[in-house]
Each structure stands twice: as C-alpha cells, then as structure tokens.
Amino acid sequence: MLSLQQLSYKHPNSDLLFNNINLHINSQEKIALIGNNGVGKSTLLRIISGELSQSAGSKQVNVQPYYVPQLTAQFNELTIAQALGIDHKLKALYAILEGDATAENFNILQDDWGLEDRCRDFFAQWDLPEIHLTQKMANLSGGQKAKILLAGIQIHQPRLILLDEPSNHLDLDSKKTLYNWLRSSKDAMIVVSHDRTLLNLLDDTAEMTPNGIKRYGGNYRFYESQKEIERHALLHDIHAQEKAVRVAKEKERETIERQNRLNNRGQKKQEKAGVARIMMNTLRNNAEKSTSKIKSVHQEKIGEIRSNLHELRNSQSALDEIKIDLGNSGFPQGKRIIKAEDINFKYRTQKLWEENINLQVLSGDRIVLQGKNGSGKTTLIKLLLDHLTPSQGNIQRHNFTSIYLDQEYSLMASNLSIYDQALQFNIKALPEHEIKTRLNRFLFGKDDWDKPCQLLSGGEKMRLIICCLTIKQQTPDLIILDEPTNNLDIQNIRVLSRVIQNYSGTLIVISHDETFLQEIGVHKTIYLNT
C-alpha cells in the first residue's frame, strides 16, 4: 500500500531535514509516527500525501491518501465543501437536480446521491449539527475545523489516512469520539501525535530521527518499555566504557613505569660494563623510541575507547538529563488565595455561563478546568487573574505572584533574542556567566543565544520560560497552564511534567490530556457549561 525507500528531504535553502527514510505499510496497519519536534514528521506526511516532493529516494503509494494537517489556516478562504474536496460533486448534484443532466455532471457525481445526507450524519457524530457545507472555514473555531476534516475521513472512506496531531484542538467529548473511531477503523493510517492515550490505540510505533525510522512492533506503552531497556543498556555501556578508559590509562601507566625501570637497569649495567659513549647514546635512543612506541599504542587504544564513549554519550537524550527545581511557594498549604462568588461574564448581552460560578482556590490546589470548546475556560482564567472584570459577582484575591503560560507563550517577547529574553528575568542581578550557564543547562548553547525567540518551537519556548523562572529565582505562588501540551513533543511534555511534579505551589491547568493530568497529580476538576 505504501513504500518509502531511501527518502530524503532538503529545505529550499538546501539544508538537509532528514535522510535514509524507509517505511512500508500494509493494508489495515495503524502506525504511530513519533519523534522530536523539528525532525520532519509533518513534512514526511506532506510528502506521502503528495503536497511535497522528496529530494531523493522513491515513494510508492497505491491508493489516494486522505490527509488531515495539524495547521488549518490554509483552508480559511475555502468553504467547508471545498476544504473537504467535495464541492465539484455538490455542484454537479445541484445541477442535475435543477435539470442539467449532462454526462459530465453524472460522471463527476459518480452516483453519490446521498452525499449531503452522509455529510449531515457524520457532522452530527462530531457534534456539528448546525454546520452547512457552504460556510467559510474561517468562521469556525480550531476545534470545529479539526472535526470537519476528521468527518471528511468518513465521508471519503479512504484506505490510507494521514493524521497530524488530530486531537490538538478537540475537547474531551470530541477526543472520545476520535478514540472510538480509531478503535473501530479497519483502514491503514499513519498518526503523528503527542497524545499518549491516542498513541496506545495504535498497533505499532515508529520513531523518526534525522537519519531514519525504527519500528518497535507495539503501541506506545510497549515502545516506552523497550526504550527503557535501551536506556539501561546504554547506561551500562557508558559505565563499561568509562571503566575501560580508567583501566587502559592505568595499564598505560604501569607499562611505561615498567619500561622505564628496564631502561634504567639496562643503562646502569652498560655503564658498569664500560660501554662506549656513542654506543650508550644509541642504546638510550632505542630505549626512548621503545617507550614512545608503547605510549603511542596505549594512547591509540585510549583514544578509541574515548571515541566510543563520546558516541554513546551523544546517544543519550539531553532533554532527559535536565533537572529542574523551581523552589517552594511562600504560601502555607490550604490558605485561600482566590474566592469567586456568583461571577459571570457577558459578551454583548449574552451571559457566557448558564449558571453563575462559585469557586475557591486554596494554596497547594491542583485544579483542571474542563469543558467543551467555547465554554469560557480561558475567560475564567483571565477573570481570576484580574485581566478581565466580571459582568456580575465579585472576586477576592490574596496578594500572590503568578505566571500564566498561554498557548501562544505570550509571556515571551518574540522580538528579543534568547539571551536578551533571559536578561528580562534577571531581577537578582546574576552575573553574565551564570545566565549563560543556565541557558546551557536548558540546551541553549552559545550558537543559540542570538536566535530570535519567534523562531523557537513550542518545546523550546517552554524550556526557555522555565529557564527564565530559574534565573528570576522567585517561585510563583500560582502557575496557570493553558493547553500546555498542544505544541510540545513527548520529550518536552516529560520535561514539563517533571517541573510540575516538583512544584509545591498552586496549579490551575486547562487540558484534555488525561495522561499529563495524571502525571502532574491534578485532584480537583471544574467543568464549565455554557
């Protein structure tokens, strides 16, 4: 069904993105494609779909793939029918119904008389009952756009499906619809996702690196167990090579000392025997050459072991080595920091929530805000932080410090360089070398310091903000995360999870990532109805 051999892709500026990609998929195989941000997963899907051409290698696709991209801005100027690729069929259907029964129209329609009804049925399954095919995609929310394109799978019924982060903008109910469809589907598919609940529904996991793809033969949970085995084996090999370096250096020292003793003993014997000076110089030169040769042999052996050790250390994930402690919040556990009484918010004259909201936030709480797309989760956060004023009710706030990480990372100044951004948080006047040390610790090396923040990936932005918090050296009393895992790869999600696990303050998070919520220990849920 799909065969990729020795595939490579270069950017228009000739920078190589990936090389030596081999992937074969048979009918009904469901493959999770994972890898770090920037490795080229989305680009590979676009090549398979036909949107891009590979720079080298061969691609054989025996069926027409159906591709759901991660970014949907490209559809904004299209109607829903155009975005789904059914506008020609609809036009032919309407023409025939109005009496224009030409052979061309019948050929375009291909007897698909139930197209409109089928669209309506599948839209209803995705909780889109009011959607019309003539609507512009630009007027829909991110979640609605995603659901339209996912409904297109059932409308077209393709045999090969390509999904790029399909659960990113879905609320909890829509995610469950997606999961149920994935379980029941018999179609072949490649899914790029960081949603570990979704990944565990797929048959096989393929890890992509710039130099190839490795398949693991099981779902994501199986992949993690295999990676843990690989990690332990790697650590064992590293320790073995470190020991080999120590043994080789000790062997070198002992051998050279023994050779020097032999040389000295030989020299004394020759002096006692009255050997001529010219002969003594020759023998001394020979001894020095012999010692030098021994050193060279040992140095070559040590160099080879060190090279192996360097290679092994480079195989370790630098992200996994990041250790982060934001420190402790100054608030005693259980102290009330926010109290909201009978609050609501109006857009024009319409109340946002059916019932007024009453809630308390206590120090140490770990709260998740959930609700359907458009239920006002972000609005509630802004009300609690005094960024908006409630239309009714009142909010009492204790004097606390907070940090709000929204989906766009607007806390970061995109026009600043990485180093200048770090300086913005240097309120304790840390010396320059300490700022640079901390940037290095968070994998921002010297070559990155002048890079504009706007060029960073989601994972890099998240790491830079956390790095800046350690530079600020002031633990926030409240951290608010708005869909924090949407733009992160799995490794960076792990980094964020470790940060939150070690954080002792108060947490409010908007998320539908159930695995992430379990990892960070959320224990209170506020569900919003509109």
XYZ file of C-alpha atoms in Angstrom:
530
model
C 0.000 0.000 0.000
C 2.836 2.413 0.911
C 6.560 2.002 0.384
C 9.231 4.629 1.051
C 12.831 3.797 0.223
C 15.943 5.858 0.996
C 13.816 9.010 1.185
C 15.445 12.342 1.968
C 14.254 15.924 2.033
C 16.144 19.213 1.800
C 14.679 22.613 2.566
C 14.655 25.153 -0.291
C 17.883 26.592 1.172
C 19.440 23.102 0.733
C 19.603 22.316 4.471
C 19.010 18.588 4.956
C 15.962 17.837 7.124
C 16.050 14.034 7.083
C 17.750 11.217 5.219
C 17.529 7.455 4.687
C 13.814 7.136 5.492
C 12.446 3.636 4.850
C 8.837 2.797 5.697
C 6.463 0.094 4.454
C 2.801 -0.075 5.423
C 0.288 -2.745 4.519
C -3.499 -2.505 4.480
C -5.160 -2.059 7.900
C -1.859 -1.252 9.675
C -2.119 1.592 12.179
C 1.242 3.269 12.778
C 2.151 5.934 15.344
C 4.935 8.152 13.975
C 6.809 9.829 16.831
C 9.999 11.858 17.139
C 11.334 15.140 18.477
C 9.980 18.495 17.318
C 11.627 19.543 14.071
C 12.681 16.073 12.945
C 10.359 16.266 9.909
C 7.279 14.187 10.789
C 4.807 16.683 9.301
C 6.990 17.106 6.220
C 7.035 13.335 5.716
C 3.216 13.210 5.853
C 3.039 16.002 3.280
C 5.383 14.055 1.007
C 3.239 10.914 1.334
C 0.072 12.934 0.643
C 1.608 14.446 -2.483
C 1.778 18.053 -1.215
C 5.594 17.997 -1.309
C 8.179 16.102 -3.338
C 11.090 14.275 -1.767
C 14.623 15.415 -2.595
C 15.842 11.852 -3.168
C 14.664 8.268 -2.833
C 11.482 6.590 -4.024
C 7.843 6.717 -2.932
C 5.170 4.243 -3.962
C 1.584 4.866 -2.832
C -1.014 2.534 -4.350
C -4.068 4.422 -3.036
C -5.121 8.050 -2.656
C -4.292 9.119 0.932
C -6.580 11.347 2.981
C -4.513 13.906 4.897
C -5.610 15.871 7.989
C -2.900 18.519 8.646
C -2.053 19.995 12.022
C -2.356 23.596 10.818
C -5.636 24.557 9.143
C -5.097 28.238 8.222
C -4.670 27.162 4.590
C -8.412 26.359 4.492
C -9.638 29.711 5.826
C -10.624 31.129 2.422
C -12.455 27.941 1.420
C -15.966 26.758 2.081
C -16.393 23.562 4.065
C -17.259 21.714 0.846
C -14.069 22.993 -0.813
C -11.932 22.086 2.213
C -13.369 18.550 2.083
C -12.820 18.322 -1.677
C -16.492 17.603 -2.455
C -17.517 20.972 -3.962
C -17.376 19.633 -7.553
C -19.643 16.730 -6.651
C -22.093 19.045 -4.903
C -22.143 21.416 -7.854
C -22.846 18.509 -10.204
C -25.580 17.180 -7.879
C -27.344 20.554 -7.696
C -27.051 20.975 -11.472
C -28.651 17.566 -12.128
C -31.470 18.270 -9.647
C -32.132 21.538 -11.495
C -32.391 19.698 -14.825
C -28.830 19.976 -16.177
C -28.482 16.200 -16.607
C -25.334 16.200 -18.721
C -22.991 13.218 -18.997
C -20.241 15.375 -17.485
C -22.302 16.083 -14.357
C -23.207 12.402 -13.950
C -19.560 11.462 -14.405
C -18.490 13.939 -11.690
C -21.204 12.806 -9.265
C -20.452 9.072 -9.748
C -23.882 8.084 -8.369
C -23.112 9.648 -4.981
C -26.734 10.797 -4.495
C -26.587 10.589 -0.722
C -23.570 12.892 -0.341
C -25.393 15.680 1.515
C -27.161 13.278 3.863
C -23.898 11.463 4.554
C -22.173 14.760 5.386
C -25.013 15.754 7.688
C -24.890 12.403 9.512
C -21.130 12.488 10.062
C -21.179 16.144 11.117
C -23.757 15.200 13.743
C -21.480 12.407 15.007
C -18.791 15.041 15.582
C -21.244 17.365 17.354
C -21.514 19.768 14.406
C -25.287 19.768 13.831
C -25.573 23.394 12.640
C -22.752 23.226 10.097
C -23.544 23.909 6.415
C -21.296 22.951 3.526
C -21.366 26.487 2.129
C -19.936 28.055 5.316
C -16.441 29.519 5.240
C -13.832 27.632 7.256
C -12.502 30.977 8.534
C -15.663 31.406 10.632
C -15.079 28.172 12.581
C -13.067 27.592 15.753
C -9.902 25.499 15.718
C -11.803 22.575 17.227
C -14.590 22.831 14.650
C -12.106 22.898 11.763
C -10.404 19.785 13.121
C -13.729 17.966 13.455
C -14.794 18.951 9.912
C -11.609 17.415 8.477
C -11.970 14.299 10.666
C -15.579 13.890 9.482
C -14.134 14.012 5.963
C -12.498 10.635 6.602
C -15.907 9.020 6.997
C -17.283 10.978 4.037
C -14.490 9.881 1.667
C -13.778 6.456 3.233
C -10.111 6.322 2.127
C -7.931 3.238 2.573
C -4.878 5.206 3.778
C -5.252 8.018 6.328
C -2.588 10.523 7.418
C -3.296 12.379 10.675
C -1.076 15.156 12.045
C -1.865 15.924 15.716
C -5.592 15.165 15.238
C -6.540 15.648 18.909
C -4.822 19.015 19.402
C -7.894 21.270 19.386
C -10.525 18.763 20.498
C -12.459 18.935 23.751
C -12.826 15.827 25.897
C -16.049 14.562 24.266
C -14.590 15.005 20.771
C -11.414 13.200 21.825
C -13.529 10.259 22.936
C -15.259 10.276 19.534
C -11.825 10.216 17.889
C -10.628 7.367 20.119
C -13.740 5.284 19.414
C -13.351 5.813 15.672
C -9.676 4.806 15.844
C -10.534 1.587 17.677
C -13.146 0.576 15.116
C -11.406 1.681 11.908
C -10.015 -1.027 9.614
C -8.130 1.453 7.416
C -4.370 1.852 7.238
C -3.124 5.006 8.891
C -0.068 6.961 9.980
C -0.686 9.175 13.008
C 1.658 11.895 14.240
C 0.665 12.774 17.793
C 1.890 13.526 21.308
C -1.434 12.316 22.772
C -0.328 9.182 24.600
C -3.887 7.925 25.112
C -4.323 8.028 21.348
C -0.893 6.501 20.657
C -1.740 3.489 22.803
C -4.675 2.712 20.484
C -2.336 2.132 17.524
C -0.753 -1.185 16.569
C 2.840 -0.119 16.005
C 5.164 2.731 16.944
C 7.748 4.121 14.525
C 10.371 6.520 15.880
C 11.731 9.032 13.378
C 15.178 10.620 13.624
C 17.042 12.715 11.017
C 18.751 9.502 9.864
C 15.910 7.029 9.587
C 12.869 5.340 11.120
C 12.906 2.493 13.617
C 9.753 0.438 14.219
C 9.101 -1.166 17.602
C 6.243 -3.589 16.903
C 3.815 -2.416 19.580
C 1.805 0.520 20.890
C 3.322 3.487 22.705
C 3.320 1.748 26.090
C 5.328 -1.115 24.557
C 7.646 1.413 22.892
C 8.312 3.087 26.258
C 9.201 -0.253 27.850
C 11.623 -1.009 25.004
C 13.178 2.456 25.222
C 13.700 1.960 28.960
C 15.525 -1.309 28.235
C 17.612 0.511 25.613
C 18.339 3.329 28.064
C 19.569 0.930 30.754
C 21.684 -0.905 28.171
C 23.139 2.433 27.028
C 23.979 3.448 30.613
C 25.590 0.048 31.166
C 27.688 0.508 28.011
C 28.679 4.033 29.072
C 29.770 2.836 32.509
C 31.655 -0.068 30.902
C 33.478 2.298 28.530
C 34.273 4.726 31.373
C 35.765 1.818 33.311
C 37.669 0.703 30.188
C 39.205 4.195 29.887
C 40.345 4.057 33.539
C 41.770 0.528 33.119
C 43.550 1.458 29.881
C 45.132 4.560 31.462
C 46.264 2.521 34.476
C 47.680 -0.142 32.136
C 49.499 2.553 30.184
C 50.983 3.983 33.397
C 52.117 0.556 34.654
C 53.612 -0.438 31.279
C 55.552 2.806 30.915
C 56.830 2.606 34.512
C 57.963 -0.979 33.926
C 59.672 0.004 30.674
C 61.387 2.937 32.381
C 62.697 0.608 35.126
C 64.057 -1.772 32.491
C 65.665 1.098 30.639
C 67.299 2.433 33.806
C 68.514 -1.028 34.829
C 69.958 -1.609 31.361
C 71.680 1.761 31.373
C 73.375 1.071 34.734
C 74.633 -2.302 33.514
C 76.036 -0.726 30.396
C 77.776 1.978 32.403
C 79.384 -0.655 34.683
C 80.470 -2.660 31.651
C 82.245 0.445 30.259
C 80.246 0.674 27.049
C 81.487 3.467 24.784
C 79.633 6.820 24.947
C 78.484 6.658 21.304
C 77.017 3.199 21.879
C 75.359 4.428 25.114
C 73.623 7.223 23.156
C 72.377 4.741 20.576
C 71.019 2.414 23.270
C 69.391 5.376 25.057
C 67.700 6.499 21.816
C 66.455 2.985 21.204
C 65.021 2.832 24.728
C 63.278 6.185 24.257
C 61.823 5.031 20.924
C 60.602 1.848 22.567
C 58.908 3.835 25.360
C 57.421 6.261 22.828
C 56.035 3.367 20.789
C 54.446 1.850 23.900
C 52.857 5.249 24.713
C 51.546 5.561 21.159
C 49.929 2.106 21.234
C 48.221 2.841 24.543
C 47.150 6.333 23.507
C 45.584 4.896 20.355
C 43.691 2.343 22.444
C 42.547 5.005 24.929
C 41.508 7.307 22.055
C 39.418 4.529 20.523
C 37.647 3.846 23.836
C 37.041 7.573 24.383
C 35.603 7.871 20.898
C 33.178 5.035 21.654
C 32.300 6.707 24.957
C 31.647 10.047 23.218
C 29.388 8.324 20.696
C 27.440 6.588 23.460
C 27.010 9.817 25.425
C 25.735 11.563 22.307
C 23.068 8.846 22.061
C 21.643 9.935 25.407
C 18.671 12.281 25.312
C 19.836 15.653 26.561
C 16.241 16.512 27.491
C 16.095 13.561 29.862
C 19.121 14.908 31.717
C 17.533 18.279 32.550
C 16.987 18.626 36.291
C 14.694 21.460 37.398
C 13.555 22.722 40.779
C 11.535 25.940 40.865
C 11.738 26.091 44.661
C 8.911 26.482 47.175
C 5.956 28.847 47.230
C 5.757 31.073 50.296
C 2.074 30.334 50.918
C 1.178 27.770 53.607
C -0.762 24.802 52.250
C -4.540 25.222 52.376
C -4.582 29.040 52.611
C -7.246 30.601 50.376
C -5.769 32.739 47.593
C -8.854 33.281 45.367
C -12.593 33.293 46.105
C -15.147 33.889 43.332
C -18.806 34.457 44.238
C -21.656 34.325 41.700
C -19.482 35.521 38.829
C -20.434 35.583 35.154
C -19.268 37.341 32.040
C -21.247 38.823 29.166
C -20.336 39.040 25.506
C -22.590 41.882 24.345
C -25.753 40.989 26.285
C -25.343 37.201 26.385
C -24.146 35.509 29.571
C -21.235 33.146 28.971
C -22.281 30.526 31.536
C -25.747 29.120 32.220
C -25.161 29.294 35.970
C -23.025 31.760 37.876
C -19.700 30.393 39.081
C -18.656 29.988 42.695
C -15.213 28.630 43.475
C -12.271 28.792 45.844
C -8.602 28.271 45.055
C -6.503 27.136 48.015
C -2.730 27.121 48.214
C -1.470 23.732 47.042
C -4.558 23.004 44.912
C -4.070 21.241 41.582
C -7.125 22.131 39.528
C -8.087 21.270 35.960
C -10.608 23.407 34.066
C -12.551 21.411 31.500
C -15.471 21.996 29.178
C -16.342 21.944 25.510
C -14.643 24.254 23.025
C -16.012 27.744 23.605
C -17.150 27.086 27.185
C -15.113 30.015 28.548
C -12.151 28.296 30.187
C -9.633 30.941 29.130
C -12.101 33.714 30.030
C -12.415 32.317 33.567
C -8.620 32.311 33.924
C -8.460 35.967 32.885
C -11.185 36.825 35.387
C -9.334 35.057 38.211
C -6.114 36.922 37.326
C -7.910 40.298 37.132
C -7.197 40.605 33.408
C -10.962 40.882 32.881
C -13.728 42.238 35.129
C -16.767 40.019 35.766
C -20.101 41.336 34.485
C -21.585 40.298 37.801
C -20.399 38.852 41.093
C -17.092 39.577 42.778
C -13.663 38.008 43.151
C -11.484 38.295 46.250
C -7.763 37.780 45.711
C -4.957 37.411 48.201
C -1.678 39.102 47.351
C 0.064 36.351 45.362
C 2.540 36.017 42.496
C 1.541 34.092 39.393
C 2.709 33.044 35.969
C 0.303 32.388 33.101
C 1.565 30.239 30.238
C -0.968 30.552 27.438
C -0.963 28.564 24.198
C 0.943 31.312 22.349
C 3.621 31.758 25.055
C 2.834 35.482 25.035
C 4.880 35.845 28.233
C 7.856 35.744 25.875
C 8.857 38.770 23.766
C 9.173 37.322 20.268
C 11.363 40.214 19.061
C 14.044 39.530 21.675
C 16.937 37.112 21.338
C 17.149 34.113 23.655
C 19.864 35.767 25.744
C 18.028 39.117 25.965
C 14.854 37.285 26.983
C 16.755 35.621 29.813
C 18.057 39.031 30.936
C 14.456 40.277 31.320
C 14.068 37.820 34.225
C 17.405 38.617 35.881
C 15.922 40.624 38.754
C 18.527 39.313 41.250
C 21.425 40.610 39.097
C 23.053 37.238 38.463
C 26.440 37.595 36.718
C 26.624 37.064 32.958
C 28.408 33.717 33.227
C 25.634 32.363 35.481
C 22.930 33.380 32.942
C 24.844 31.584 30.197
C 25.421 28.539 32.390
C 21.688 28.220 32.994
C 20.890 28.654 29.316
C 23.352 25.861 28.550
C 21.729 23.680 31.192
C 18.430 24.061 29.325
C 20.104 23.139 25.991
C 20.527 26.688 24.675
C 24.192 26.726 23.706
C 26.363 29.616 22.580
C 25.147 29.311 18.978
C 21.536 29.826 20.148
C 21.918 32.935 22.306
C 21.368 35.419 19.455
C 18.470 33.482 17.910
C 15.135 35.406 17.958
C 12.540 33.857 20.264
C 9.978 33.913 17.452
C 11.953 31.171 15.662
C 11.707 28.733 18.574
C 9.484 25.661 18.544
C 6.826 25.149 21.206
C 9.109 22.868 23.200
C 11.996 25.341 23.027
C 9.756 28.211 24.168
C 8.534 26.168 27.111
C 12.107 25.272 28.135
C 13.243 28.893 27.805
C 10.410 30.158 30.012
C 11.230 27.571 32.686
C 14.910 28.526 32.406
C 13.907 32.190 32.871
C 11.968 31.261 36.024
C 15.099 29.687 37.497
C 17.006 32.879 36.635
C 14.323 35.007 38.304
C 14.745 32.910 41.466
C 11.249 33.754 42.627
C 8.901 30.793 42.797
C 5.393 31.830 41.668
C 2.599 31.103 44.141
C 0.288 30.156 41.267
C 1.105 28.627 37.873
C -1.611 28.586 35.198
C -1.166 26.433 32.094
C -3.500 26.795 29.099
C -3.403 23.632 26.943
C 0.317 23.242 27.733
C 0.908 20.019 25.786
C -0.631 21.149 22.474
C 2.631 22.313 20.883
C 5.091 20.025 22.645
C 6.643 16.749 21.563
C 6.599 13.876 24.036
C 10.114 14.501 25.385
C 9.289 18.125 26.196
C 5.996 17.047 27.782
C 8.099 14.836 30.086
C 10.284 17.829 30.986
C 7.197 19.911 31.813
C 5.703 17.031 33.826
C 8.865 16.783 35.941
C 8.805 20.541 36.580
C 5.175 20.477 37.751
C 5.664 17.300 39.810
C 8.428 19.042 41.770
C 6.499 22.330 42.124
C 4.990 22.896 45.583
C 2.705 25.852 44.787
C -0.809 26.120 43.348
C -1.675 24.920 39.847
C -4.594 25.615 37.518
C -4.437 23.875 34.143
C -6.675 23.824 31.096
C -6.077 20.483 29.418
C -7.773 17.417 27.976
C -4.544 15.394 28.015
C -5.556 12.719 30.524
C -2.103 11.139 30.763
C -0.480 14.511 31.501
C -3.123 15.333 34.128
C -2.444 12.030 35.892
C 1.317 12.648 35.842
C 1.071 16.094 37.445
C -1.342 14.938 40.164
C -4.454 17.014 39.428
C -7.024 16.362 42.178
C -9.806 18.912 41.541
C -11.929 19.365 38.404
C -14.052 22.386 37.482
C -16.304 21.654 34.491
C -17.810 24.642 32.677
C -21.208 24.582 30.940
C -22.374 27.256 28.537
